[in-house]
mmCIF file of C-alpha atoms in Angstrom:
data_model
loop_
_atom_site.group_PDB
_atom_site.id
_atom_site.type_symbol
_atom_site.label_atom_id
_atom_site.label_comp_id
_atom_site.label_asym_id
_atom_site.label_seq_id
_atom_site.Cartn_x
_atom_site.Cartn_y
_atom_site.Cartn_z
ATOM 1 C CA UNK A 739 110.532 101.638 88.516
ATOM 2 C CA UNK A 740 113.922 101.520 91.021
ATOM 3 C CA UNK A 741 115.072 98.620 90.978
ATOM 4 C CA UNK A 742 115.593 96.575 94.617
ATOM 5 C CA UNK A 743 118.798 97.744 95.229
ATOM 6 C CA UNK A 744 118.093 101.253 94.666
ATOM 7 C CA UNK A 745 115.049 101.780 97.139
ATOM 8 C CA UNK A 746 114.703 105.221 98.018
ATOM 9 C CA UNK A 747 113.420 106.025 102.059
ATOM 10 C CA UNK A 748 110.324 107.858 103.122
ATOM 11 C CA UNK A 749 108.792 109.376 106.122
ATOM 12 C CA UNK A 750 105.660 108.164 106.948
ATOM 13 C CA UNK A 751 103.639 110.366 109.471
ATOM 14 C CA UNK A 752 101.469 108.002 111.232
ATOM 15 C CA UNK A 753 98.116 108.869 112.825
ATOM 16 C CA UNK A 754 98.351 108.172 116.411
ATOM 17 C CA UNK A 755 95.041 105.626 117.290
ATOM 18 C CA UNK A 756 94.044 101.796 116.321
ATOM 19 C CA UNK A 757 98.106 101.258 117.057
ATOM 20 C CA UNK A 758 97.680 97.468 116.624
ATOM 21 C CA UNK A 759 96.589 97.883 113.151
ATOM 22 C CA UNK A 760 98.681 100.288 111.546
ATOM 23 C CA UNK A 761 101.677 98.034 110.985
ATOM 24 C CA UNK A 762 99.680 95.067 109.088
ATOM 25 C CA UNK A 763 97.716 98.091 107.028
ATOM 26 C CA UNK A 764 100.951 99.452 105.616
ATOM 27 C CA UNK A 765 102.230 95.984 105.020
ATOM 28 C CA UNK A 766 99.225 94.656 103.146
ATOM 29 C CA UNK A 767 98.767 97.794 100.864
ATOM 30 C CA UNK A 768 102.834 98.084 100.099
ATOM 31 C CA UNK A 769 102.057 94.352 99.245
ATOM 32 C CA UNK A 770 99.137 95.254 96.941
ATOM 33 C CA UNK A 771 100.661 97.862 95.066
ATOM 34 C CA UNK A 772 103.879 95.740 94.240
ATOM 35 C CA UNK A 773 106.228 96.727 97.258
ATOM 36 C CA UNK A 774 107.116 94.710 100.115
ATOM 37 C CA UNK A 775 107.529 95.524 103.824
ATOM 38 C CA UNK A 776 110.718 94.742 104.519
ATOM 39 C CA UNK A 777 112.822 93.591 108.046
ATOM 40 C CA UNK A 778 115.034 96.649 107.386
ATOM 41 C CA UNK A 779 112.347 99.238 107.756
ATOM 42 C CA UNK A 780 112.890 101.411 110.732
ATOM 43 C CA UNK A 781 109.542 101.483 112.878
ATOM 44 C CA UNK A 782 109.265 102.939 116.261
ATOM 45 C CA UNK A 783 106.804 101.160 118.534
ATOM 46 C CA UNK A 784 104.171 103.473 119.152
ATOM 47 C CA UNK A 785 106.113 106.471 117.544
ATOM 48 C CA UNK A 786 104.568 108.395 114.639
ATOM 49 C CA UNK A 787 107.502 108.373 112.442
ATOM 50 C CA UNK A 788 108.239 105.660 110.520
ATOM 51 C CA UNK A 789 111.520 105.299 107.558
ATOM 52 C CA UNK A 790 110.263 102.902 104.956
ATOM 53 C CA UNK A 791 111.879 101.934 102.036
ATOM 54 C CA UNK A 792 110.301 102.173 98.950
ATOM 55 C CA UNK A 793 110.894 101.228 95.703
ATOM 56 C CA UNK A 794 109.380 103.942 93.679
ATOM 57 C CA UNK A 795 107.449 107.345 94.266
ATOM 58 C CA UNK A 796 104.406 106.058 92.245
ATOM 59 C CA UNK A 797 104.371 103.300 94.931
ATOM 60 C CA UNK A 798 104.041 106.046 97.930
ATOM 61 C CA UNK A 799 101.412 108.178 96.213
ATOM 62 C CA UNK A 800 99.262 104.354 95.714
ATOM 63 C CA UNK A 801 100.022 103.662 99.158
ATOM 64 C CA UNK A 802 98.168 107.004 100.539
ATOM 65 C CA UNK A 803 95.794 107.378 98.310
ATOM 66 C CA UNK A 804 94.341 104.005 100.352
ATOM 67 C CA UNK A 805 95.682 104.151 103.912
ATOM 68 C CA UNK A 806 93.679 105.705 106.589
ATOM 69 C CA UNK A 807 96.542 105.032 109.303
ATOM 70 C CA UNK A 808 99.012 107.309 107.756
ATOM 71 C CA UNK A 809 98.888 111.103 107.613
ATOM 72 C CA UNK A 810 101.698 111.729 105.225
ATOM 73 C CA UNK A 811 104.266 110.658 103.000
ATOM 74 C CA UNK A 812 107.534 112.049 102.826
ATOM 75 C CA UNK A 813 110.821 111.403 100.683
ATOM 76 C CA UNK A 814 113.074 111.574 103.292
ATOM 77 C CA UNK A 815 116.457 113.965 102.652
ATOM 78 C CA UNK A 816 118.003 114.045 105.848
ATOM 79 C CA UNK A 817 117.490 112.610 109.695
ATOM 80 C CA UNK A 818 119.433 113.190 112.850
ATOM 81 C CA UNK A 819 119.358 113.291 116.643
ATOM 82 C CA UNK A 820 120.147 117.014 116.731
ATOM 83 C CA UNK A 821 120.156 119.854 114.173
ATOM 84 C CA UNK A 822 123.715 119.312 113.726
ATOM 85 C CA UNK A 823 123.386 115.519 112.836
ATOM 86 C CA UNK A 824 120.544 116.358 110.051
ATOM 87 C CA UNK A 825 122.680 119.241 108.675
ATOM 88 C CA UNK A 826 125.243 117.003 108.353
ATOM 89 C CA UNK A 827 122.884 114.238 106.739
ATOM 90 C CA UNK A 828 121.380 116.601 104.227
ATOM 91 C CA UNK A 829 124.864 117.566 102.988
ATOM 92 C CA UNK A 830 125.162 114.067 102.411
ATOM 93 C CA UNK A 831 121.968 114.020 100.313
ATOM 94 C CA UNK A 832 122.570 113.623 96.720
ATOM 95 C CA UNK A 833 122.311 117.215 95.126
ATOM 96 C CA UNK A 834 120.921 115.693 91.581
ATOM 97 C CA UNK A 835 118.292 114.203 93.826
ATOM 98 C CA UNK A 836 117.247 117.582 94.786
ATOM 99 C CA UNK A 837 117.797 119.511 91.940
ATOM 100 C CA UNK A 838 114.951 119.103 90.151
ATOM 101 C CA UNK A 839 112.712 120.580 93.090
ATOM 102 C CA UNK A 840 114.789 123.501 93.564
ATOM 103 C CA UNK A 841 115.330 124.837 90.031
ATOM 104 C CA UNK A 842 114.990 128.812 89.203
ATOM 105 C CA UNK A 843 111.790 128.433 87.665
ATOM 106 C CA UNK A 844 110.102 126.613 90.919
ATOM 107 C CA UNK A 845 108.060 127.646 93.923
ATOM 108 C CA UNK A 846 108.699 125.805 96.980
ATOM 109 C CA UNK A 847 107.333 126.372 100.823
ATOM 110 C CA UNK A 848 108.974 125.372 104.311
ATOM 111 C CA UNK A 849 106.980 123.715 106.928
ATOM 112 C CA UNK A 850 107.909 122.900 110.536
ATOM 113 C CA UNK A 851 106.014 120.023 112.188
ATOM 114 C CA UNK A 852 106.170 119.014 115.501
ATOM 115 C CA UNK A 853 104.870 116.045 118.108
ATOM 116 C CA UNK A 854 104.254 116.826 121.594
ATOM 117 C CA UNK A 855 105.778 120.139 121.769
ATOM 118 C CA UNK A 856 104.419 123.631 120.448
ATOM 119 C CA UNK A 857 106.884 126.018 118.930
ATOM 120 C CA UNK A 858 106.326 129.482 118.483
ATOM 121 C CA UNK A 859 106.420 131.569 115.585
ATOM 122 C CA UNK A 860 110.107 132.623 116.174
ATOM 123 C CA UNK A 861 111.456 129.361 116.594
ATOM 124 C CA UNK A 862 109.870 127.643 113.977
ATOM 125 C CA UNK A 863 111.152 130.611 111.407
ATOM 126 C CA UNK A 864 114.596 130.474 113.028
ATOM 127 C CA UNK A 865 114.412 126.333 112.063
ATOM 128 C CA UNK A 866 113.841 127.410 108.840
ATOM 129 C CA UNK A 867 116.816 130.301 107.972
ATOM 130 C CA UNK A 868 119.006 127.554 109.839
ATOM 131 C CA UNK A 869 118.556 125.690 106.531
ATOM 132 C CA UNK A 870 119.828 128.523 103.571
ATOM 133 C CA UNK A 871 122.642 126.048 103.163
ATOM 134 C CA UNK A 872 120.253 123.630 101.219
ATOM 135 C CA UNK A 873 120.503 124.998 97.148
ATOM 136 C CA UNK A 874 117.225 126.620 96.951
ATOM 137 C CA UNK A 875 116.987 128.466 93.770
ATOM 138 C CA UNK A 876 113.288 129.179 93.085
ATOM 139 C CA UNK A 877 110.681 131.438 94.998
ATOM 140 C CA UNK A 878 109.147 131.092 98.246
ATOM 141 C CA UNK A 879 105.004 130.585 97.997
ATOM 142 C CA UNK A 880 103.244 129.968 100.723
ATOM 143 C CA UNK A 881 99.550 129.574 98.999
ATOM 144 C CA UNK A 882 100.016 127.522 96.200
ATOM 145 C CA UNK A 883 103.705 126.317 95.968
ATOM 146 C CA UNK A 884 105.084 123.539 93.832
ATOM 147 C CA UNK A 885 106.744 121.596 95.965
ATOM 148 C CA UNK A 886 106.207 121.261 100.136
ATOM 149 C CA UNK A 887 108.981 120.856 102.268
ATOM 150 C CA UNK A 888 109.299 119.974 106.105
ATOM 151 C CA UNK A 889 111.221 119.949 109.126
ATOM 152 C CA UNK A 890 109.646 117.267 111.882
ATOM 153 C CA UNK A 891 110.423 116.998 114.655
ATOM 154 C CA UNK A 892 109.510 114.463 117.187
ATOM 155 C CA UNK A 893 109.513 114.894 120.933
ATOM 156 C CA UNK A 894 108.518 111.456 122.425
ATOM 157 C CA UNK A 895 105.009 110.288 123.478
ATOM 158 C CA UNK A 896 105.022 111.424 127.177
ATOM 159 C CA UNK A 897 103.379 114.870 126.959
ATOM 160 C CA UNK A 898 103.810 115.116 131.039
ATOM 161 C CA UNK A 899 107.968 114.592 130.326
ATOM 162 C CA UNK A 900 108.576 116.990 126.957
ATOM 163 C CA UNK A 901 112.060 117.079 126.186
ATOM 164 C CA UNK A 902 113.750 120.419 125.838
ATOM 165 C CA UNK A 903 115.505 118.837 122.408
ATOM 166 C CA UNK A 904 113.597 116.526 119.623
ATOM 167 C CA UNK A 905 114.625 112.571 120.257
ATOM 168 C CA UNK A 906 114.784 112.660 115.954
ATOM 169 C CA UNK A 907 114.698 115.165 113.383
ATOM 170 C CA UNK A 908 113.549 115.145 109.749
ATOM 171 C CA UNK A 909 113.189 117.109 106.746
ATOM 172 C CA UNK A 910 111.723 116.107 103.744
ATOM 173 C CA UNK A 911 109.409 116.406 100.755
ATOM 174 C CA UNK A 912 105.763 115.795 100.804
ATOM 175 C CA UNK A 913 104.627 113.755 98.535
ATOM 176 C CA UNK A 914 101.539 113.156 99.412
ATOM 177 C CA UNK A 915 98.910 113.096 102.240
ATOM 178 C CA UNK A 916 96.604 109.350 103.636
ATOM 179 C CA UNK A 917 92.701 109.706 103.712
ATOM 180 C CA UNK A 918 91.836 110.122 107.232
ATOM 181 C CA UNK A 919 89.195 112.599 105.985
ATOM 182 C CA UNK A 920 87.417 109.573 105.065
ATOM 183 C CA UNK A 921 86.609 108.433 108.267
ATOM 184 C CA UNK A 922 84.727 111.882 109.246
ATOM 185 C CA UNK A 923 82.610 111.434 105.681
ATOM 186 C CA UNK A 924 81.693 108.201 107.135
ATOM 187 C CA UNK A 925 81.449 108.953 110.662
ATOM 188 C CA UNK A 926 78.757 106.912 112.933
ATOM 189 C CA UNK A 927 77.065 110.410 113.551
ATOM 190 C CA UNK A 928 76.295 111.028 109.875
ATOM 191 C CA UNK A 929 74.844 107.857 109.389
ATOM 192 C CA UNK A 930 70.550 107.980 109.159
ATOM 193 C CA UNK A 931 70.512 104.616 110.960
ATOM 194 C CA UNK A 932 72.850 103.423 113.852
ATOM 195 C CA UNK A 933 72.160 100.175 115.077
ATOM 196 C CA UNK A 934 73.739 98.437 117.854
ATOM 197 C CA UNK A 935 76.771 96.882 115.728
ATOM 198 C CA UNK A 936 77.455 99.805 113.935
ATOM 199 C CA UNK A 937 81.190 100.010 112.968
ATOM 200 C CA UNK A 938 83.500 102.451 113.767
ATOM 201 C CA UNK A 939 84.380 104.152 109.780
ATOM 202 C CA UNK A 940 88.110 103.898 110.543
ATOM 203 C CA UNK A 941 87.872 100.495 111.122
ATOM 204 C CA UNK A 942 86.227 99.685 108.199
ATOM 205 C CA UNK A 943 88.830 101.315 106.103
ATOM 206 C CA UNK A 944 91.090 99.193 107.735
ATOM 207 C CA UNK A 945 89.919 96.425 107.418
ATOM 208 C CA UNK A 946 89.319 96.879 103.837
ATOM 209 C CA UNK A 947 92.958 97.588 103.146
ATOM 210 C CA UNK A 948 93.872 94.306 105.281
ATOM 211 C CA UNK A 949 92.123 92.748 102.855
ATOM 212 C CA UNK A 950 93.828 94.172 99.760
ATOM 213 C CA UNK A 951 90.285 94.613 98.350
ATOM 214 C CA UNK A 952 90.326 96.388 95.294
ATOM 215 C CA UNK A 953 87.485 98.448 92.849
ATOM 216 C CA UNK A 954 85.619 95.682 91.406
ATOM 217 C CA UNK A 955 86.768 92.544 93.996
ATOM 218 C CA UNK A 956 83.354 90.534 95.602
ATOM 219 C CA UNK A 957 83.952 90.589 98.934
ATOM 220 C CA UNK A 958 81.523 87.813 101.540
ATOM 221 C CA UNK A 959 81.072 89.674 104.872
ATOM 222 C CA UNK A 960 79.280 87.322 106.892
ATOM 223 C CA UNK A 961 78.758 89.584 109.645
ATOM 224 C CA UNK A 962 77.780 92.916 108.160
ATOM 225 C CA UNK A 963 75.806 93.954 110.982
ATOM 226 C CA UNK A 964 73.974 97.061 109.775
ATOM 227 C CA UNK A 965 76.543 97.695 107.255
ATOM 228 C CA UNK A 966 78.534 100.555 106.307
ATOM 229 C CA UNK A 967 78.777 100.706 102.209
ATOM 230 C CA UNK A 968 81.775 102.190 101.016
#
């Protein structure tokens, strides 16, 4: 495991509803899986993208494989305010960190990602040739690829007032997507009996991971209501 003083930073796409909870979610499960929220992490209000420092990857795949808050996990290679800032940051980026993920003998796909703007298909492939400066040696693969990379870029939260530029762009590699398909398997309309305290699935996820509870823990729920078993 990194050490403290060697944490690397990760993009975390967050889902964009139950706001007030997604800050104390991430900060109880980094907790339970050995990492710790710290002041330096860069979190945006309301914004989906949030640069956390981590101290391992194992530690980001534990982290999704729990959270329903968070869409994706990222280790974040470059970040700027224009393209020309994250060019400049990815230059920056430590070529033996990305060596191993763009060897001869690897497969690799590109994806753009946007919030609150829609790009077409030329602009989102011109994003992409604008990066042949990174060392990519292997082949492209766009079903099955070995490694995911992305370009994300974030255009605010007014969709009335859409910037022609991105406030922030990011490009990194996925690591590893949250479980927000949980919360449709569990969805209120699949249940056989709703009663009038029936809880929203999210928010029983949520809660949950507040809780730090973990595969074998007794929990006491006083207040069960008709009860959603997970």
């Amino acid at each position: 495991m990194a050490t403290p003083c060697t944490l690397n930073r990760y993009l975390l796409l967050m889902a964009q509803e139950h706001l007030e909870f997604r800050m104390p979610e991430i900060k109880s499960l980094l907790s339970l899986f050995g990492g710790q929220f710290a002041s330096t992490q860069e979190t945006y209000g309301k914004s989906p993208f949030w640069i956390l420092s981590i101290p391992s990857e194992d530690i980001a795949r534990n982290l999704m494989k729990r959270t329903v808050c968070a869409k994706a996990i990222f280790e974040l290679w470059g970040h700027g305010q224009s393209p020309e800032e994250l060019y400049s940051s990815l230059k920056n980026y430590p070529v033996e960190k990305m060596v191993p993920f763009l060897h001869s003998n690897s497969t690799y796909k590109i994806k753009i990602h946007t919030f609150n703007k829609t790009l077409t298909q030329e602009e989102k492939i011109k994003r992409i040739d604008a990066l042949e400066f990174l060392p990519f040696e292997g082949k492209v693969n766009l079903k099955k690829p070995q490694h995911v990379f992305s370009v994300l870029e974030d255009y605010g939260l007014d969709p009335n007032c859409i910037p022609e530029n991105p406030h922030n762009i990011y490009f990194g590699r996925w690591i590893a997507d949250g479980q927000r398909e949980l919360i449709e398997s569990y969805s209120v309309k699949k249940r056989h009996f709703i009663g009038n305290t029936s809880m929203d699935a999210g928010l029983s996820f949520i809660m949950a991971n507040h809780g730090k509870v973990k595969e074998n823990d007794i929990v006491f729920d006083p207040f069960v209501g008709t009860a959603v078993y997970l």
